[in-house]
Tab-separated table of C-alpha atoms and ligand atoms in Angstrom:
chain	number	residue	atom	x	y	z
A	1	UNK	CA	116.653	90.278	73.657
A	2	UNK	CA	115.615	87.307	75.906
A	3	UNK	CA	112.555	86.050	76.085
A	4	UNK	CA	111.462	85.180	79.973
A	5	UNK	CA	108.312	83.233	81.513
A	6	UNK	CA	107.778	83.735	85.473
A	7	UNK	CA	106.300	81.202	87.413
A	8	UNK	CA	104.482	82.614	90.200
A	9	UNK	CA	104.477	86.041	89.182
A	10	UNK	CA	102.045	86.562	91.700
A	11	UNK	CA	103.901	86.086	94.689
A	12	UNK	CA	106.784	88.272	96.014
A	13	UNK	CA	109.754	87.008	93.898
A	14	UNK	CA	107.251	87.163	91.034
A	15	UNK	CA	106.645	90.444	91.455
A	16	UNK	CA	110.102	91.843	91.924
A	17	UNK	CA	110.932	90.194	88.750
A	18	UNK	CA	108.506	92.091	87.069
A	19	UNK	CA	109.963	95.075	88.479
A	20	UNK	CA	113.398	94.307	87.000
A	21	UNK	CA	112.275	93.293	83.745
A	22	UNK	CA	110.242	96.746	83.550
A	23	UNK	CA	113.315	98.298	83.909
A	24	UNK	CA	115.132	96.401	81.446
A	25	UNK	CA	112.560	96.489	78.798
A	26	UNK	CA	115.450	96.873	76.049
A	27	UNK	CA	117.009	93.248	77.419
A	28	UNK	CA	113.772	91.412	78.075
A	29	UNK	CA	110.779	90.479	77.144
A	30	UNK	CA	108.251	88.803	79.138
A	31	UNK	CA	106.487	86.281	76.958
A	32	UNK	CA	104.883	84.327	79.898
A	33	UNK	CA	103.515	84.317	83.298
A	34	UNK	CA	101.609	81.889	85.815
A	35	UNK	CA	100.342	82.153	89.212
A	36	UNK	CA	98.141	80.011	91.209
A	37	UNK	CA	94.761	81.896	91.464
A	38	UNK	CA	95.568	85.438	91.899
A	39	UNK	CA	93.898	85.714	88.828
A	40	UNK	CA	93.192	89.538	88.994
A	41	UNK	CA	96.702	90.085	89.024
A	42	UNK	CA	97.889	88.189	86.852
A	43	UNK	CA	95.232	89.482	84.377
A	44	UNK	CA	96.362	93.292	85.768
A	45	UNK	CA	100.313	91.647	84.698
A	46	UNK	CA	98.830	90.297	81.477
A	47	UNK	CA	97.307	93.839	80.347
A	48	UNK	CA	100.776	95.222	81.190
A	49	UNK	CA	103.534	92.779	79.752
A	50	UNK	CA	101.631	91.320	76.620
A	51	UNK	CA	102.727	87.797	77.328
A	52	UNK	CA	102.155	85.377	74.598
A	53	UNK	CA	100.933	82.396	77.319
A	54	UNK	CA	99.936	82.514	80.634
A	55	UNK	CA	99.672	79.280	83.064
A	56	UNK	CA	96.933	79.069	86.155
A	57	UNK	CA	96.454	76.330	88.213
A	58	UNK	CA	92.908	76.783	89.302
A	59	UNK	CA	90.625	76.102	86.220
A	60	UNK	CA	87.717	78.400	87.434
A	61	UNK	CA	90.094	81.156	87.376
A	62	UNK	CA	91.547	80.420	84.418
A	63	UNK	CA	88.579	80.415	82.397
A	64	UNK	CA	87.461	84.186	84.048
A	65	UNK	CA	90.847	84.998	82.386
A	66	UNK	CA	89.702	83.464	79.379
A	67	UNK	CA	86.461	85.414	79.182
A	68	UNK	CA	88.535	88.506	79.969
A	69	UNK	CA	91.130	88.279	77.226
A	70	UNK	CA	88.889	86.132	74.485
A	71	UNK	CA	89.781	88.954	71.634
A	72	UNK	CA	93.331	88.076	72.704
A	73	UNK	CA	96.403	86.233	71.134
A	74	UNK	CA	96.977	85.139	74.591
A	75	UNK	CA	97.270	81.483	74.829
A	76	UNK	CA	96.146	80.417	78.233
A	77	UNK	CA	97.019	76.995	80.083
A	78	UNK	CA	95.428	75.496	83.000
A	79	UNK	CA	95.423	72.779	85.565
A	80	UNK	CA	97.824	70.473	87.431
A	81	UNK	CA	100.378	70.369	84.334
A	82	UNK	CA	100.515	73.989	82.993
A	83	UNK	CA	103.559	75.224	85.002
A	84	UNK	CA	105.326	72.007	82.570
A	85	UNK	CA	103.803	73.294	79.832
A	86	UNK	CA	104.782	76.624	79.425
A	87	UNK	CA	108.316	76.191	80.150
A	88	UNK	CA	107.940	73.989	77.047
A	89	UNK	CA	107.850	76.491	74.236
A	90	UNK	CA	110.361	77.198	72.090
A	91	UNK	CA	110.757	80.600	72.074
A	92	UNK	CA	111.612	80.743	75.922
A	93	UNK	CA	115.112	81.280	77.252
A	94	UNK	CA	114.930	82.424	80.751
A	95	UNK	CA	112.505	80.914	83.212
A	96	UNK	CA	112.706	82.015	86.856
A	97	UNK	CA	111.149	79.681	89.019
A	98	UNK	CA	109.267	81.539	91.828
A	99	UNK	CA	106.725	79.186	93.257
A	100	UNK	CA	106.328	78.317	96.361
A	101	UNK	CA	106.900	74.976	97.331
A	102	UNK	CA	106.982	71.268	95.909
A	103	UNK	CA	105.045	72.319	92.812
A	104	UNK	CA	108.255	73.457	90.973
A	105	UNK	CA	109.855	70.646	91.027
A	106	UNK	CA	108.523	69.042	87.429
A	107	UNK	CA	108.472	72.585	85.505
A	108	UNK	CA	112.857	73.065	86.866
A	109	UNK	CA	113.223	69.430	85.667
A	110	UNK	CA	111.798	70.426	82.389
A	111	UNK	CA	113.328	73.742	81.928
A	112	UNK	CA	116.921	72.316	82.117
A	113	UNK	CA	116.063	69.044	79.595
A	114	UNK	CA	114.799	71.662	77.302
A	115	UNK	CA	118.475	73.803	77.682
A	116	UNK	CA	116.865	76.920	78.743
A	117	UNK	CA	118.893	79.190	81.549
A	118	UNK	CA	116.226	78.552	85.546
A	119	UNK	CA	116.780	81.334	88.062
A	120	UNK	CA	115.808	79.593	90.789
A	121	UNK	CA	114.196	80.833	93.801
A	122	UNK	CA	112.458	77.717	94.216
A	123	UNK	CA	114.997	75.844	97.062
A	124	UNK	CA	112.488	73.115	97.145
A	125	UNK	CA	113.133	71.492	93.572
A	126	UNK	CA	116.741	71.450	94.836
A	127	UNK	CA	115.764	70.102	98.655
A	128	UNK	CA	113.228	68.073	97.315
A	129	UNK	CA	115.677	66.280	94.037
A	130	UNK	CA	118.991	68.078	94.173
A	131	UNK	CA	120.897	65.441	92.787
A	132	UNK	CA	118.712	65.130	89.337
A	133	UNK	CA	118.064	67.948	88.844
A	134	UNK	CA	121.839	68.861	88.958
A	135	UNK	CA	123.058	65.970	87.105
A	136	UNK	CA	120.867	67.457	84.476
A	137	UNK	CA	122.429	70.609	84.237
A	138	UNK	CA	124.797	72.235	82.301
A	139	UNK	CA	127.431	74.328	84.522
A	140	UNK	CA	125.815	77.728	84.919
A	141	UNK	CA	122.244	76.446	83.478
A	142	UNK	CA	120.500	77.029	87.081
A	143	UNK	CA	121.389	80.831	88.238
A	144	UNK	CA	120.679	81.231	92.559
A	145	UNK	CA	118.171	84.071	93.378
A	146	UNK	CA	117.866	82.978	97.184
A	147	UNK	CA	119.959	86.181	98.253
A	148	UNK	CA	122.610	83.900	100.057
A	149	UNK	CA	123.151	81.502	97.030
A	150	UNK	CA	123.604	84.098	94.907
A	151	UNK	CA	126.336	86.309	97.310
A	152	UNK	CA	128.150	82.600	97.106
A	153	UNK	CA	127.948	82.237	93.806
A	154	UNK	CA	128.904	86.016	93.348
A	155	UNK	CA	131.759	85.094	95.676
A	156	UNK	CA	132.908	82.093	94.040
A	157	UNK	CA	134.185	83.821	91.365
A	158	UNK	CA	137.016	84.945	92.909
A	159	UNK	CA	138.972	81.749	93.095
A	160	UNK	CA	138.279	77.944	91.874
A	161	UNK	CA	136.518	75.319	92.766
A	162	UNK	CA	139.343	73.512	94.288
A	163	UNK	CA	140.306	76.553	96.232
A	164	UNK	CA	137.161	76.608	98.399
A	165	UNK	CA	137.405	76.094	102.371
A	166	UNK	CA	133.970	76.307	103.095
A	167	UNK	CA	130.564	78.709	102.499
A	168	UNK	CA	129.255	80.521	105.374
A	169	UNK	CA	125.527	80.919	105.000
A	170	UNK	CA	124.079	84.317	106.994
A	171	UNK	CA	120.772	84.203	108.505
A	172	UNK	CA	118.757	87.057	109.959
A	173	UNK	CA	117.287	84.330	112.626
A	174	UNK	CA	113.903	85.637	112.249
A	175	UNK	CA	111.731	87.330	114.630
A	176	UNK	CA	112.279	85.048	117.268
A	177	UNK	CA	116.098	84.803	117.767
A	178	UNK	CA	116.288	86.585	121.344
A	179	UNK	CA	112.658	85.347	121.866
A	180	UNK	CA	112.572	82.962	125.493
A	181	UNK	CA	112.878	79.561	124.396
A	182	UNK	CA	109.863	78.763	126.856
A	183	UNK	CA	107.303	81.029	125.396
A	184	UNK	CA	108.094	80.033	121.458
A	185	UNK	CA	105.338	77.138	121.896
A	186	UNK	CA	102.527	80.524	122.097
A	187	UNK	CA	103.944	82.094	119.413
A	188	UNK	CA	100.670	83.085	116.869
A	189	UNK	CA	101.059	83.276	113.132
A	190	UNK	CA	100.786	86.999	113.242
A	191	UNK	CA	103.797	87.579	115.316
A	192	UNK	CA	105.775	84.732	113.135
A	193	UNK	CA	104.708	86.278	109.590
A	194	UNK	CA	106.236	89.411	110.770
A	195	UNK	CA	109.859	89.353	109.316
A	196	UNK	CA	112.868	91.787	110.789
A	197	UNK	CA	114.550	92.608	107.449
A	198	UNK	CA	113.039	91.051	104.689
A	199	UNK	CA	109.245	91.306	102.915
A	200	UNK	CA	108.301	87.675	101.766
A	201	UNK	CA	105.788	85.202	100.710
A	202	UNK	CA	103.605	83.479	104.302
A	203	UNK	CA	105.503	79.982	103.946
A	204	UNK	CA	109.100	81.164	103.453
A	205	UNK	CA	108.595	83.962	106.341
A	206	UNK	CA	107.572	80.727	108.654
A	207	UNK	CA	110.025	79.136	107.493
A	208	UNK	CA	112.602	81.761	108.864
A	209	UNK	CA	110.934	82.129	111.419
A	210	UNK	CA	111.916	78.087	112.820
A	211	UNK	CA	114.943	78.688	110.750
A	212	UNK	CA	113.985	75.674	108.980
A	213	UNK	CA	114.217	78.109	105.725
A	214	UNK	CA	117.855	77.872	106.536
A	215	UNK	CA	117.756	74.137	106.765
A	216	UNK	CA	116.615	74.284	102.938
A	217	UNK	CA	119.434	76.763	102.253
A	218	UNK	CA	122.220	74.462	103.454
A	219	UNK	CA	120.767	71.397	101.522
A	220	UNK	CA	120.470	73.700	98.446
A	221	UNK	CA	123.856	75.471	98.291
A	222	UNK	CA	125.176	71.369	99.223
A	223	UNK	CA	123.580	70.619	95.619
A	224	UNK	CA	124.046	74.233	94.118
A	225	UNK	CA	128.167	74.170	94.790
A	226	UNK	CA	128.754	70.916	94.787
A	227	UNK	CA	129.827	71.157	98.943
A	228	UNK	CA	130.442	68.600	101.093
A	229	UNK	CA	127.756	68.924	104.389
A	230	UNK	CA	131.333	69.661	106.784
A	231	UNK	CA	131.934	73.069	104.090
A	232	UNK	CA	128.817	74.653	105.013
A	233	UNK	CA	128.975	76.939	108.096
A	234	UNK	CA	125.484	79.199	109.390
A	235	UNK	CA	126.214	82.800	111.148
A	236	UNK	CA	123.088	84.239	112.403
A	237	UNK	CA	123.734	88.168	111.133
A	238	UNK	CA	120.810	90.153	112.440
A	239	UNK	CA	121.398	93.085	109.965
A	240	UNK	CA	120.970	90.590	106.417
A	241	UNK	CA	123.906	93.178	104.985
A	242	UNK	CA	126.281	90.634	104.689
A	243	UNK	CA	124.589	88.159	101.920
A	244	UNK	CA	126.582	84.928	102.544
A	245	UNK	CA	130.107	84.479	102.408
A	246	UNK	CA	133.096	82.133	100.543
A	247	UNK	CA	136.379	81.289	102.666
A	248	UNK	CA	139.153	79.938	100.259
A	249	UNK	CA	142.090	78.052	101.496
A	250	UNK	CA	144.971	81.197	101.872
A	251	UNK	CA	142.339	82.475	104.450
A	252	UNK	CA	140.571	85.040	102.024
A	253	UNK	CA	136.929	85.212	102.997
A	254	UNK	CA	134.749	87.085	99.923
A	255	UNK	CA	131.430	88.251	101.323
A	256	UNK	CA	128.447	89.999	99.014
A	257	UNK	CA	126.871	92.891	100.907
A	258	UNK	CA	124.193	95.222	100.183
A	259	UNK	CA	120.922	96.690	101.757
A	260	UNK	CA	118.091	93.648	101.618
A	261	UNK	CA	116.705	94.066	98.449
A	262	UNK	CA	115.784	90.928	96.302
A	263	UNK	CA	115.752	92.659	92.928
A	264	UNK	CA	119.759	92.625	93.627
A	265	UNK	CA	119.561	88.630	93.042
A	266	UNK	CA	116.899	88.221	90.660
A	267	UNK	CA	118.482	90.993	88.163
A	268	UNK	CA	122.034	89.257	89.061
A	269	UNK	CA	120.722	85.945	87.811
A	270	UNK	CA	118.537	87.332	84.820
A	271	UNK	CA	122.100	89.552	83.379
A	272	UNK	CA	124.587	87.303	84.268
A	273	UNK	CA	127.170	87.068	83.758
A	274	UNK	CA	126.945	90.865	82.963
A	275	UNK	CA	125.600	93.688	85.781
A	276	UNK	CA	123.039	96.513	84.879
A	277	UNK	CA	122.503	99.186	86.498
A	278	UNK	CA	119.460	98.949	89.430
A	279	UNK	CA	118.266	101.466	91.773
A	280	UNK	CA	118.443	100.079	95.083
A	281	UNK	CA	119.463	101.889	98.500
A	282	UNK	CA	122.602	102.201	98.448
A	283	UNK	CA	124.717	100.771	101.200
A	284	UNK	CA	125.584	103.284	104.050
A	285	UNK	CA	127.803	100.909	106.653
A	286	UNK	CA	128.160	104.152	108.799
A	287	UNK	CA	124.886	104.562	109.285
A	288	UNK	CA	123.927	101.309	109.927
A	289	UNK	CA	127.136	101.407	112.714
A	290	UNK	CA	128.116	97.644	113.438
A	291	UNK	CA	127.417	94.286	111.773
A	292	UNK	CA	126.958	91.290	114.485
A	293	UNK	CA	127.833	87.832	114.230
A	294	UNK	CA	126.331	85.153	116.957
A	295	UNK	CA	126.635	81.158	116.662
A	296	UNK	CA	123.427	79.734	115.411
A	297	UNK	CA	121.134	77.938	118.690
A	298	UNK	CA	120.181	74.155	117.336
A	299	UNK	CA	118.778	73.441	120.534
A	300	UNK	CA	116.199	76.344	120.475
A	301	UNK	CA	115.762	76.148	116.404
A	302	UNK	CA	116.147	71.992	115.881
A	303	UNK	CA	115.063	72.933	112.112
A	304	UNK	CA	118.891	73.446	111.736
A	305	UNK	CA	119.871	70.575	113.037
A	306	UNK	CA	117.666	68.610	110.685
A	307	UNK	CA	118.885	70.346	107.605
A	308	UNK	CA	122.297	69.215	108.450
A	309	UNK	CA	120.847	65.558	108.634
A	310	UNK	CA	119.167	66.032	105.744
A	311	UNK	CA	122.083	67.003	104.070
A	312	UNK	CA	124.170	64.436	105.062
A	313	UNK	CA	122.076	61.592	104.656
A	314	UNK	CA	120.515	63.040	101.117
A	315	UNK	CA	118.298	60.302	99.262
A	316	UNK	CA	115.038	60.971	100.198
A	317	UNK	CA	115.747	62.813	103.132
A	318	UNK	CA	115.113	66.304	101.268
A	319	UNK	CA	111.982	65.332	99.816
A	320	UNK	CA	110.376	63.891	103.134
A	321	UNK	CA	111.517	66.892	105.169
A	322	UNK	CA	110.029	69.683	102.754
A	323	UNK	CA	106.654	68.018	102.542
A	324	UNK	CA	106.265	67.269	106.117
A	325	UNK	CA	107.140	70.765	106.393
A	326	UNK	CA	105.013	72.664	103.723
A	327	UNK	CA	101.668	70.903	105.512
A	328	UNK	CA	103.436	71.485	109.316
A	329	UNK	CA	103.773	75.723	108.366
A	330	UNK	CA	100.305	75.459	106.764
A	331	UNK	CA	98.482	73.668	109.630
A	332	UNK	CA	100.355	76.434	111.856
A	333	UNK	CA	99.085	79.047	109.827
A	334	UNK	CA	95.839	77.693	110.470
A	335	UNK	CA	95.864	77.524	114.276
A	336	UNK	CA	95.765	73.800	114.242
A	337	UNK	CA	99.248	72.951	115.956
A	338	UNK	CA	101.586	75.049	117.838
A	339	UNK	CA	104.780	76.935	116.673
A	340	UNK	CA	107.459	74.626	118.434
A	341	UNK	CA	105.021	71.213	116.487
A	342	UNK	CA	106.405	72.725	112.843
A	343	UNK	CA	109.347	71.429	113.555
A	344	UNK	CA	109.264	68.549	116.397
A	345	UNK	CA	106.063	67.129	113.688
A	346	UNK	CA	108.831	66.968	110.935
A	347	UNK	CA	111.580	65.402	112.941
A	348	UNK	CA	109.051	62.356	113.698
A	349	UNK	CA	108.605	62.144	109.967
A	350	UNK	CA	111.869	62.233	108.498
A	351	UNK	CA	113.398	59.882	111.119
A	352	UNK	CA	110.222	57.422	110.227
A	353	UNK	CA	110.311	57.113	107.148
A	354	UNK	CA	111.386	54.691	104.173
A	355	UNK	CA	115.000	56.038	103.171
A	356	UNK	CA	115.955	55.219	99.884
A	357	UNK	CA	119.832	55.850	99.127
A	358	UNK	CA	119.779	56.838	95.566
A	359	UNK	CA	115.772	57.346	94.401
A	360	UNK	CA	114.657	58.135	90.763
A	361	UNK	CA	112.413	60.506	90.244
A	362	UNK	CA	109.007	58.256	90.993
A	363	UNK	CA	110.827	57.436	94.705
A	364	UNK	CA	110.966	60.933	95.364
A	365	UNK	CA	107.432	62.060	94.664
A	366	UNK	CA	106.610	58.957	96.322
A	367	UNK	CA	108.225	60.312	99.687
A	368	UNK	CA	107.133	63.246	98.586
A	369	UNK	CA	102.723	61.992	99.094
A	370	UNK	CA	103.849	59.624	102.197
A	371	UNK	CA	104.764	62.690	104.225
A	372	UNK	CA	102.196	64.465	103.494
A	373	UNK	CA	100.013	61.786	104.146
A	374	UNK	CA	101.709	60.576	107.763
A	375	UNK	CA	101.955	64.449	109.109
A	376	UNK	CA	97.947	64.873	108.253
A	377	UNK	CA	97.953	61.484	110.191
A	378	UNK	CA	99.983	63.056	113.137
A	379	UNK	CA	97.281	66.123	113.004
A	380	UNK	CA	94.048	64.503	113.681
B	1	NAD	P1	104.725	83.743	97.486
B	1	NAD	O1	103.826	82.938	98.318
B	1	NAD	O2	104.732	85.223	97.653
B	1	NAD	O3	104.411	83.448	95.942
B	1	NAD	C1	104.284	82.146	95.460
B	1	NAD	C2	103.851	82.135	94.004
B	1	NAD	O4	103.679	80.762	93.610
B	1	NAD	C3	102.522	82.842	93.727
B	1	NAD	O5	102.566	83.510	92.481
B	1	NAD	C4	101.513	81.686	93.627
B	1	NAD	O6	100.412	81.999	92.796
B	1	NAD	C5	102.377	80.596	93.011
B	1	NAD	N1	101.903	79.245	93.349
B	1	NAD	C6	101.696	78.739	94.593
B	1	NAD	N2	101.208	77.496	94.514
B	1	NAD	C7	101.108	77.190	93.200
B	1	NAD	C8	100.632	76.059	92.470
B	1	NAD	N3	100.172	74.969	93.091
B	1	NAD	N4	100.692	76.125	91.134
B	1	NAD	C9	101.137	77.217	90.485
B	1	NAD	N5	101.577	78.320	91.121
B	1	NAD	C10	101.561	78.303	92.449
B	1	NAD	O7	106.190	83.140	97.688
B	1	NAD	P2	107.613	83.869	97.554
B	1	NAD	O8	107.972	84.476	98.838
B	1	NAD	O9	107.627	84.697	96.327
B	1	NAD	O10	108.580	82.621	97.374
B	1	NAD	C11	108.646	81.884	96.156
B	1	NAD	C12	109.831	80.950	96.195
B	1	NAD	O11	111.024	81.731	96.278
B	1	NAD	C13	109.850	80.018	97.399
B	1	NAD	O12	110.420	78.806	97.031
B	1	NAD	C14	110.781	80.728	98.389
B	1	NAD	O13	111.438	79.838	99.258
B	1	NAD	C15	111.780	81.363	97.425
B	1	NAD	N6	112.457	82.566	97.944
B	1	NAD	C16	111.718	83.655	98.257
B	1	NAD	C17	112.348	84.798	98.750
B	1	NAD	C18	111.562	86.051	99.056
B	1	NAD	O14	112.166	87.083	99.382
B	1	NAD	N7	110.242	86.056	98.967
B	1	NAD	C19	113.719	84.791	98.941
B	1	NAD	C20	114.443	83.655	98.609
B	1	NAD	C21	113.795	82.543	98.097
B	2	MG	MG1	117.498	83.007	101.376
């Protein structure tokens, strides 16, 4: 029996985890849970799992819980640090990292210098400080849930290390792939929160939507895998069947396929290195007819572009580019800048900014506030 906590339990990886573990009741046991202020939810989750703690950022919310559950055993935390401390307790061996953003970073940093297994779905602890947070970790201490990380990783195990040619990342290319490259500048949030083949949190589906959520994927599997920038190839694949894809060096490529589902991942990374059974749609390739490949378009989606900069140039590059672009999606979700700005607003960051070669910690959250701070300027 393993004991789990789920950050974010609210969201949409959240809640498929919850899924899996209430189908593997015998394996796990869900000891703690934290969301942002979803509080009904959570306390919905709360009256359903029997978690011994439960983490909420927003105070206000936290105390309704407390009022709510004040016969209870339930231990609650709140504020800023609470997604630290509940990763913190002995009795935890799994945590699955399903916040959105930034905010993870400090509770994945945590979870692997207390030696407890993080399935991360969280990219942007990896974007953000890939290379401590790796350096940290103990070889199969951080388990992929981002679908493609974990075909690779699925993948990778049919050869070694030294045997890899290169990864080849699949993206769907969002709902604006065959969209005219003159009329993406109109584009409202509505149309862009509207995914083709996956059902996901606001900021992620954005971030497919500029393909920028691809930029994070290269710079993650780069840390993930231990890649070089030149090993990581992007296929747009409309269908998302094909998850992601290993080439070795006789030639062999190893792809993991399946119908888009991202219990597949998250119950992959919670049983490994053992499968369980899941009930899922099963995979009918002749009714779904062909699978299509196209080169990806950095000209019309420049997020890509950046990632591969990003990648290459690594210091505080990661950092700068996913905090310029968590307040570039939310300003576009707002109506205050255009859909073609996301991206063209975080290119004038990144490429002004104070690169530091090999930052500590403190450098990165430092980048981290700058951006955010010169993209609000950028937006008055
Ligand atoms: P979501 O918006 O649906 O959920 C985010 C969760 O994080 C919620 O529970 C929210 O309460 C919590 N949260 C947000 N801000 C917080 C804060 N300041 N403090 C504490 N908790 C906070 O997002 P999602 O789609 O589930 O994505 C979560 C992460 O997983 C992201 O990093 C995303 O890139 C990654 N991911 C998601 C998918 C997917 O299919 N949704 C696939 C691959 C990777
Ligand atoms: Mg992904």
């Amino acid at each position: 029996m393993k004991n789990i906590v789920v950050l974010g339990s609210t969201g949409s990886i959240g809640k498929n985890t919850l899924e899996v573990a209430r189908n593997l009741k015998d394996k796990f046991r869900v000891i703690g849970l934290s969301s942002n202020s979803r509080w009904e939810l959570l306390a919905d989750q709360v009256e359903e799992f029997k978690p011994r703690y439960v983490a909420l950022n927003d105070c206000q919310f936290a105390e309704k819980l407390k009022y709510r559950f004040q016969n209870n055993q339930l231990k609650i935390l709140m504020g800023g640090n609470c997604l630290k401390e509940i990763v913190l307790h002995p009795e935890v061996d799994i945590v699955v990292s399903a916040v959105v953003g930034a905010v993870g970073l400090p509770a994945a940093i945590a979870t692997i210098e207390q030696g407890k297994t993080l399935a991360l779905a969280n990219k942007e602890s990896l974007v953000m400080a890939g290379h401590i947070v790796m350096s940290l970790a103990r070889k199969d201490q951080i388990l992929p849930v981002d679908s493609e990380h974990s075909a690779i990783f699925q993948s990778l195990h049919s050869g070694k290390p030294a045997e890899v040619k290169r990864v080849i990342i699949t993206a769907s290319g969002g709902p604006f792939y065959d969209y005219p490259a003159d009329k993406l500048s109109d584009v409202k949030p509505a149309q862009a929160l509207k995914h083709p083949t996956w059902q996901m949190g606001q900021k992620i589906t954005i971030d497919s939507a500029t393909l920028m959520n691809k930029a994070l994927e290269i710079i993650e599997a780069k840390w993930l895998f231990d890649l070089k920038v030149e090993q990581i190839d992007v296929v747009i694949h409309p269908q998302s069947i094909i998850h992601s894809m290993v080439e070795f060096c006789d030639g062999s490529v190893i792809a993991q396929m399946g119908m888009p589902d991202m219990k597949v991942p998250i119950q992959y990374a919670l049983t490994y290195p053992e499968r369980s059974p899941l009930c899922v749609r099963p995979l009918d390739l002749s009714s779904i007819g062909s699978l299509t490949f196209k080169k990806p378009d950095m000209e019309k989606f420049p997020a890509l572009r950046l990632g591969y900069q990003a990648a290459r140039e690594g210091g505080t590059m990661g950092a700068t580019l996913n905090a310029a672009n968590e307040v570039a999606v939310q300003a576009f979700l707002n109506g205050q800048i255009q859909f073609t700005e996301i991206t063209s607003y975080v290119e004038k960051v990144i490429n002004n900014h104070h690169f530091i070669k090999n930052p500590c910690l403190e450098d990165i959250l430092a980048a981290d506030v700058w951006a955010r701070q010169e993209i609000k300027k950028c937006l008055m």
